[in-house]
Amino acid sequence: MRLAFLIPPMMLLAACGSEEKKSGEGTEVSINAGDEHGGVQIRTGKDGGNLKIGGDGAAINIDIPDFVDLDIESDFDIDGVKLYPGSKVTKVDVDANDTNGAEKATVKLGFTSPAAPTKAADWMAGEFAKKGVKVTRTGDTLAGKDKDGADFRINFAPDGATAKGEVVITKV
């Protein structure tokens, strides 16, 4: 299974952290990766999660602790452009597969932003321009292609006076 490279980093992430978070906080993480020989599924949230590895006659099913120290906001960027300052990632969903040599991956990040949708979209569009990354804009949605050839889309929607949104990155 060529996507097995995901296992060691996920185990390290699952094991990190010992600080206590407030109830209800935390990023939900979902990772689904595999090929015709088996796969890896990781699901976690504020109360911990589960790691399943299976394929070709073997299976592992492990409960894992929560991701208390995972700092997705600091680690996330597209060609050096981060989310609007103060944004919080609320959900991560990774779906990657390699079937018959055809690799495909989709990453979705749900987030909240302290700014209104137009202000956050304006800021991010300006940051992409500074980095030389061409984006198109339709309303409060930005779309483009990163330097590695992956397509991305960032949607901003109103959430009271602030914004919520989703980043979708697709690599085929």
PDB file of C-alpha atoms in Angstrom:
ATOM      1  CA  MET A   1       0.000   0.000   0.000  1.00  0.00           C
ATOM      2  CA  ARG A   2       1.718   3.165  -1.214  1.00  0.00           C
ATOM      3  CA  LEU A   3      -0.278   5.434   1.110  1.00  0.00           C
ATOM      4  CA  ALA A   4       1.160   3.687   4.163  1.00  0.00           C
ATOM      5  CA  PHE A   5       3.453   6.716   4.596  1.00  0.00           C
ATOM      6  CA  LEU A   6       0.473   8.382   6.336  1.00  0.00           C
ATOM      7  CA  ILE A   7       0.550   5.939   9.260  1.00  0.00           C
ATOM      8  CA  PRO A   8       3.664   7.115  11.213  1.00  0.00           C
ATOM      9  CA  PRO A   9       2.764  10.847  11.170  1.00  0.00           C
ATOM     10  CA  MET A  10      -0.819  10.095  12.204  1.00  0.00           C
ATOM     11  CA  MET A  11       0.340   7.921  15.095  1.00  0.00           C
ATOM     12  CA  LEU A  12       2.670  10.710  16.242  1.00  0.00           C
ATOM     13  CA  LEU A  13      -0.127  13.259  16.009  1.00  0.00           C
ATOM     14  CA  ALA A  14      -2.467  10.952  17.878  1.00  0.00           C
ATOM     15  CA  ALA A  15       0.026  10.555  20.700  1.00  0.00           C
ATOM     16  CA  CYS A  16       0.911  14.227  21.128  1.00  0.00           C
ATOM     17  CA  GLY A  17      -0.413  16.513  23.808  1.00  0.00           C
ATOM     18  CA  SER A  18      -1.266  16.403  27.447  1.00  0.00           C
ATOM     19  CA  GLU A  19      -2.937  19.746  28.102  1.00  0.00           C
ATOM     20  CA  GLU A  20      -6.615  19.837  28.914  1.00  0.00           C
ATOM     21  CA  LYS A  21      -8.946  21.715  26.582  1.00  0.00           C
ATOM     22  CA  LYS A  22     -12.316  23.215  27.375  1.00  0.00           C
ATOM     23  CA  SER A  23     -15.256  20.934  26.696  1.00  0.00           C
ATOM     24  CA  GLY A  24     -16.602  21.327  23.169  1.00  0.00           C
ATOM     25  CA  GLU A  25     -13.306  22.591  21.719  1.00  0.00           C
ATOM     26  CA  GLY A  26     -11.157  20.708  19.296  1.00  0.00           C
ATOM     27  CA  THR A  27     -10.828  20.011  15.630  1.00  0.00           C
ATOM     28  CA  GLU A  28     -12.539  16.984  14.144  1.00  0.00           C
ATOM     29  CA  VAL A  29     -10.103  15.056  11.970  1.00  0.00           C
ATOM     30  CA  SER A  30     -11.072  12.410   9.421  1.00  0.00           C
ATOM     31  CA  ILE A  31      -8.524  10.666   7.215  1.00  0.00           C
ATOM     32  CA  ASN A  32      -9.399   7.951   4.725  1.00  0.00           C
ATOM     33  CA  ALA A  33      -6.539   6.617   2.583  1.00  0.00           C
ATOM     34  CA  GLY A  34      -6.141   3.395   0.688  1.00  0.00           C
ATOM     35  CA  ASP A  35      -5.603   1.441  -2.460  1.00  0.00           C
ATOM     36  CA  GLU A  36      -6.799  -1.855  -3.899  1.00  0.00           C
ATOM     37  CA  HIS A  37      -4.866  -3.741  -1.169  1.00  0.00           C
ATOM     38  CA  GLY A  38      -6.350  -2.043   1.886  1.00  0.00           C
ATOM     39  CA  GLY A  39      -6.438   1.254   3.668  1.00  0.00           C
ATOM     40  CA  VAL A  40      -6.122   3.487   6.689  1.00  0.00           C
ATOM     41  CA  GLN A  41      -9.027   5.257   8.402  1.00  0.00           C
ATOM     42  CA  ILE A  42      -8.510   7.743  11.208  1.00  0.00           C
ATOM     43  CA  ARG A  43     -11.382   9.513  12.961  1.00  0.00           C
ATOM     44  CA  THR A  44     -10.876  11.801  15.928  1.00  0.00           C
ATOM     45  CA  GLY A  45     -12.438  14.728  17.743  1.00  0.00           C
ATOM     46  CA  LYS A  46     -12.422  16.331  21.156  1.00  0.00           C
ATOM     47  CA  ASP A  47     -13.001  12.998  22.912  1.00  0.00           C
ATOM     48  CA  GLY A  48     -10.418  10.895  21.071  1.00  0.00           C
ATOM     49  CA  GLY A  49     -10.863   8.647  18.092  1.00  0.00           C
ATOM     50  CA  ASN A  50     -10.033   5.451  16.288  1.00  0.00           C
ATOM     51  CA  LEU A  51      -7.370   4.201  13.879  1.00  0.00           C
ATOM     52  CA  LYS A  52      -8.194   1.311  11.539  1.00  0.00           C
ATOM     53  CA  ILE A  53      -5.663  -0.301   9.233  1.00  0.00           C
ATOM     54  CA  GLY A  54      -6.678  -3.174   7.024  1.00  0.00           C
ATOM     55  CA  GLY A  55      -5.692  -5.057   3.945  1.00  0.00           C
ATOM     56  CA  ASP A  56      -4.476  -8.307   2.467  1.00  0.00           C
ATOM     57  CA  GLY A  57      -5.490 -10.508   5.423  1.00  0.00           C
ATOM     58  CA  ALA A  58      -4.490  -8.188   8.303  1.00  0.00           C
ATOM     59  CA  ALA A  59      -6.449  -5.672  10.345  1.00  0.00           C
ATOM     60  CA  ILE A  60      -5.634  -3.326  13.226  1.00  0.00           C
ATOM     61  CA  ASN A  61      -8.208  -1.345  15.209  1.00  0.00           C
ATOM     62  CA  ILE A  62      -6.803   1.069  17.850  1.00  0.00           C
ATOM     63  CA  ASP A  63      -8.496   3.686  20.029  1.00  0.00           C
ATOM     64  CA  ILE A  64      -6.436   6.892  20.136  1.00  0.00           C
ATOM     65  CA  PRO A  65      -6.448   9.921  22.480  1.00  0.00           C
ATOM     66  CA  ASP A  66      -7.614  13.358  21.393  1.00  0.00           C
ATOM     67  CA  PHE A  67      -5.458  15.712  19.316  1.00  0.00           C
ATOM     68  CA  VAL A  68      -5.117  18.267  22.115  1.00  0.00           C
ATOM     69  CA  ASP A  69      -1.935  19.972  20.897  1.00  0.00           C
ATOM     70  CA  LEU A  70      -2.532  19.777  17.149  1.00  0.00           C
ATOM     71  CA  ASP A  71      -2.125  23.344  15.849  1.00  0.00           C
ATOM     72  CA  ILE A  72      -3.661  23.116  12.386  1.00  0.00           C
ATOM     73  CA  GLU A  73      -4.062  26.893  12.012  1.00  0.00           C
ATOM     74  CA  SER A  74      -0.294  27.457  12.295  1.00  0.00           C
ATOM     75  CA  ASP A  75       0.583  24.540  10.038  1.00  0.00           C
ATOM     76  CA  PHE A  76      -1.949  25.189   7.261  1.00  0.00           C
ATOM     77  CA  ASP A  77      -1.101  27.281   4.216  1.00  0.00           C
ATOM     78  CA  ILE A  78      -1.511  27.250   0.444  1.00  0.00           C
ATOM     79  CA  ASP A  79       1.754  28.389  -1.168  1.00  0.00           C
ATOM     80  CA  GLY A  80       2.557  30.435   1.942  1.00  0.00           C
ATOM     81  CA  VAL A  81      -0.925  31.958   2.383  1.00  0.00           C
ATOM     82  CA  LYS A  82      -2.590  31.194   5.692  1.00  0.00           C
ATOM     83  CA  LEU A  83      -6.221  31.623   6.670  1.00  0.00           C
ATOM     84  CA  TYR A  84      -7.359  35.105   7.740  1.00  0.00           C
ATOM     85  CA  PRO A  85      -5.658  36.019  11.078  1.00  0.00           C
ATOM     86  CA  GLY A  86      -7.535  34.610  14.058  1.00  0.00           C
ATOM     87  CA  SER A  87      -9.329  31.927  12.012  1.00  0.00           C
ATOM     88  CA  LYS A  88      -9.883  28.553  13.658  1.00  0.00           C
ATOM     89  CA  VAL A  89      -9.979  25.231  11.825  1.00  0.00           C
ATOM     90  CA  THR A  90     -13.010  23.277  13.043  1.00  0.00           C
ATOM     91  CA  LYS A  91     -12.847  20.189  10.862  1.00  0.00           C
ATOM     92  CA  VAL A  92     -10.313  18.340   8.716  1.00  0.00           C
ATOM     93  CA  ASP A  93     -11.367  15.656   6.245  1.00  0.00           C
ATOM     94  CA  VAL A  94      -8.712  13.908   4.122  1.00  0.00           C
ATOM     95  CA  ASP A  95      -9.707  11.351   1.490  1.00  0.00           C
ATOM     96  CA  ALA A  96      -6.815   9.875  -0.492  1.00  0.00           C
ATOM     97  CA  ASN A  97      -6.632   6.771  -2.600  1.00  0.00           C
ATOM     98  CA  ASP A  98      -4.387   5.065  -5.055  1.00  0.00           C
ATOM     99  CA  THR A  99      -6.293   2.615  -7.221  1.00  0.00           C
ATOM    100  CA  ASN A 100      -4.456   0.962 -10.080  1.00  0.00           C
ATOM    101  CA  GLY A 101      -1.805   3.698 -10.015  1.00  0.00           C
ATOM    102  CA  ALA A 102      -4.329   6.549 -10.230  1.00  0.00           C
ATOM    103  CA  GLU A 103      -3.702   8.737  -7.183  1.00  0.00           C
ATOM    104  CA  LYS A 104      -6.385  11.150  -6.032  1.00  0.00           C
ATOM    105  CA  ALA A 105      -6.637  13.192  -2.840  1.00  0.00           C
ATOM    106  CA  THR A 106      -9.181  15.648  -1.490  1.00  0.00           C
ATOM    107  CA  VAL A 107      -8.608  17.698   1.663  1.00  0.00           C
ATOM    108  CA  LYS A 108     -11.463  19.684   3.211  1.00  0.00           C
ATOM    109  CA  LEU A 109     -10.978  22.103   6.099  1.00  0.00           C
ATOM    110  CA  GLY A 110     -13.919  23.752   7.827  1.00  0.00           C
ATOM    111  CA  PHE A 111     -13.059  27.014   9.576  1.00  0.00           C
ATOM    112  CA  THR A 112     -14.423  30.071  11.336  1.00  0.00           C
ATOM    113  CA  SER A 113     -13.050  33.567  10.819  1.00  0.00           C
ATOM    114  CA  PRO A 114     -13.348  36.642  13.064  1.00  0.00           C
ATOM    115  CA  ALA A 115     -13.978  38.856  10.004  1.00  0.00           C
ATOM    116  CA  ALA A 116     -16.991  39.187   7.739  1.00  0.00           C
ATOM    117  CA  PRO A 117     -16.843  37.035   4.572  1.00  0.00           C
ATOM    118  CA  THR A 118     -15.974  39.896   2.193  1.00  0.00           C
ATOM    119  CA  LYS A 119     -13.204  41.228   4.447  1.00  0.00           C
ATOM    120  CA  ALA A 120     -11.649  37.753   4.923  1.00  0.00           C
ATOM    121  CA  ALA A 121     -11.888  36.996   1.165  1.00  0.00           C
ATOM    122  CA  ASP A 122     -10.359  40.416   0.312  1.00  0.00           C
ATOM    123  CA  TRP A 123      -7.468  39.774   2.706  1.00  0.00           C
ATOM    124  CA  MET A 124      -6.744  36.282   1.381  1.00  0.00           C
ATOM    125  CA  ALA A 125      -6.998  37.431  -2.265  1.00  0.00           C
ATOM    126  CA  GLY A 126      -4.422  40.130  -1.471  1.00  0.00           C
ATOM    127  CA  GLU A 127      -2.106  37.608   0.204  1.00  0.00           C
ATOM    128  CA  PHE A 128      -2.331  35.273  -2.821  1.00  0.00           C
ATOM    129  CA  ALA A 129      -1.475  38.231  -5.102  1.00  0.00           C
ATOM    130  CA  LYS A 130       1.614  39.010  -2.966  1.00  0.00           C
ATOM    131  CA  LYS A 131       2.772  35.390  -3.393  1.00  0.00           C
ATOM    132  CA  GLY A 132       2.112  35.392  -7.147  1.00  0.00           C
ATOM    133  CA  VAL A 133      -0.693  32.822  -6.909  1.00  0.00           C
ATOM    134  CA  LYS A 134      -3.487  33.568  -9.387  1.00  0.00           C
ATOM    135  CA  VAL A 135      -6.993  33.235  -7.966  1.00  0.00           C
ATOM    136  CA  THR A 136     -10.390  33.908  -9.430  1.00  0.00           C
ATOM    137  CA  ARG A 137     -13.146  35.335  -7.296  1.00  0.00           C
ATOM    138  CA  THR A 138     -16.870  34.794  -7.480  1.00  0.00           C
ATOM    139  CA  GLY A 139     -18.593  36.665  -4.666  1.00  0.00           C
ATOM    140  CA  ASP A 140     -16.801  35.553  -1.516  1.00  0.00           C
ATOM    141  CA  THR A 141     -15.311  32.394  -3.048  1.00  0.00           C
ATOM    142  CA  LEU A 142     -11.684  32.187  -4.148  1.00  0.00           C
ATOM    143  CA  ALA A 143     -10.415  29.470  -6.509  1.00  0.00           C
ATOM    144  CA  GLY A 144      -7.051  28.668  -8.009  1.00  0.00           C
ATOM    145  CA  LYS A 145      -4.279  26.171  -8.544  1.00  0.00           C
ATOM    146  CA  ASP A 146      -1.320  25.866  -6.181  1.00  0.00           C
ATOM    147  CA  LYS A 147       2.292  25.587  -7.329  1.00  0.00           C
ATOM    148  CA  ASP A 148       2.104  21.767  -7.087  1.00  0.00           C
ATOM    149  CA  GLY A 149      -0.861  21.646  -9.482  1.00  0.00           C
ATOM    150  CA  ALA A 150      -3.611  20.979  -6.930  1.00  0.00           C
ATOM    151  CA  ASP A 151      -6.898  22.841  -7.402  1.00  0.00           C
ATOM    152  CA  PHE A 152      -8.208  24.768  -4.407  1.00  0.00           C
ATOM    153  CA  ARG A 153     -11.388  26.595  -3.502  1.00  0.00           C
ATOM    154  CA  ILE A 154     -12.040  28.718  -0.416  1.00  0.00           C
ATOM    155  CA  ASN A 155     -15.676  29.505   0.375  1.00  0.00           C
ATOM    156  CA  PHE A 156     -16.659  32.188   2.885  1.00  0.00           C
ATOM    157  CA  ALA A 157     -20.211  32.440   4.255  1.00  0.00           C
ATOM    158  CA  PRO A 158     -21.759  34.737   6.868  1.00  0.00           C
ATOM    159  CA  ASP A 159     -21.965  33.507  10.447  1.00  0.00           C
ATOM    160  CA  GLY A 160     -23.519  36.457  12.231  1.00  0.00           C
ATOM    161  CA  ALA A 161     -21.003  39.335  12.039  1.00  0.00           C
ATOM    162  CA  THR A 162     -18.161  36.906  11.292  1.00  0.00           C
ATOM    163  CA  ALA A 163     -17.554  34.194   8.702  1.00  0.00           C
ATOM    164  CA  LYS A 164     -17.408  30.457   8.441  1.00  0.00           C
ATOM    165  CA  GLY A 165     -16.083  28.604   5.478  1.00  0.00           C
ATOM    166  CA  GLU A 166     -14.467  25.645   3.839  1.00  0.00           C
ATOM    167  CA  VAL A 167     -11.192  25.088   2.029  1.00  0.00           C
ATOM    168  CA  VAL A 168     -11.242  22.271  -0.544  1.00  0.00           C
ATOM    169  CA  ILE A 169      -7.961  21.124  -2.103  1.00  0.00           C
ATOM    170  CA  THR A 170      -8.068  18.459  -4.820  1.00  0.00           C
ATOM    171  CA  LYS A 171      -5.065  16.706  -6.329  1.00  0.00           C
ATOM    172  CA  VAL A 172      -5.666  14.300  -9.196  1.00  0.00           C
TER     173      VAL A 172
END
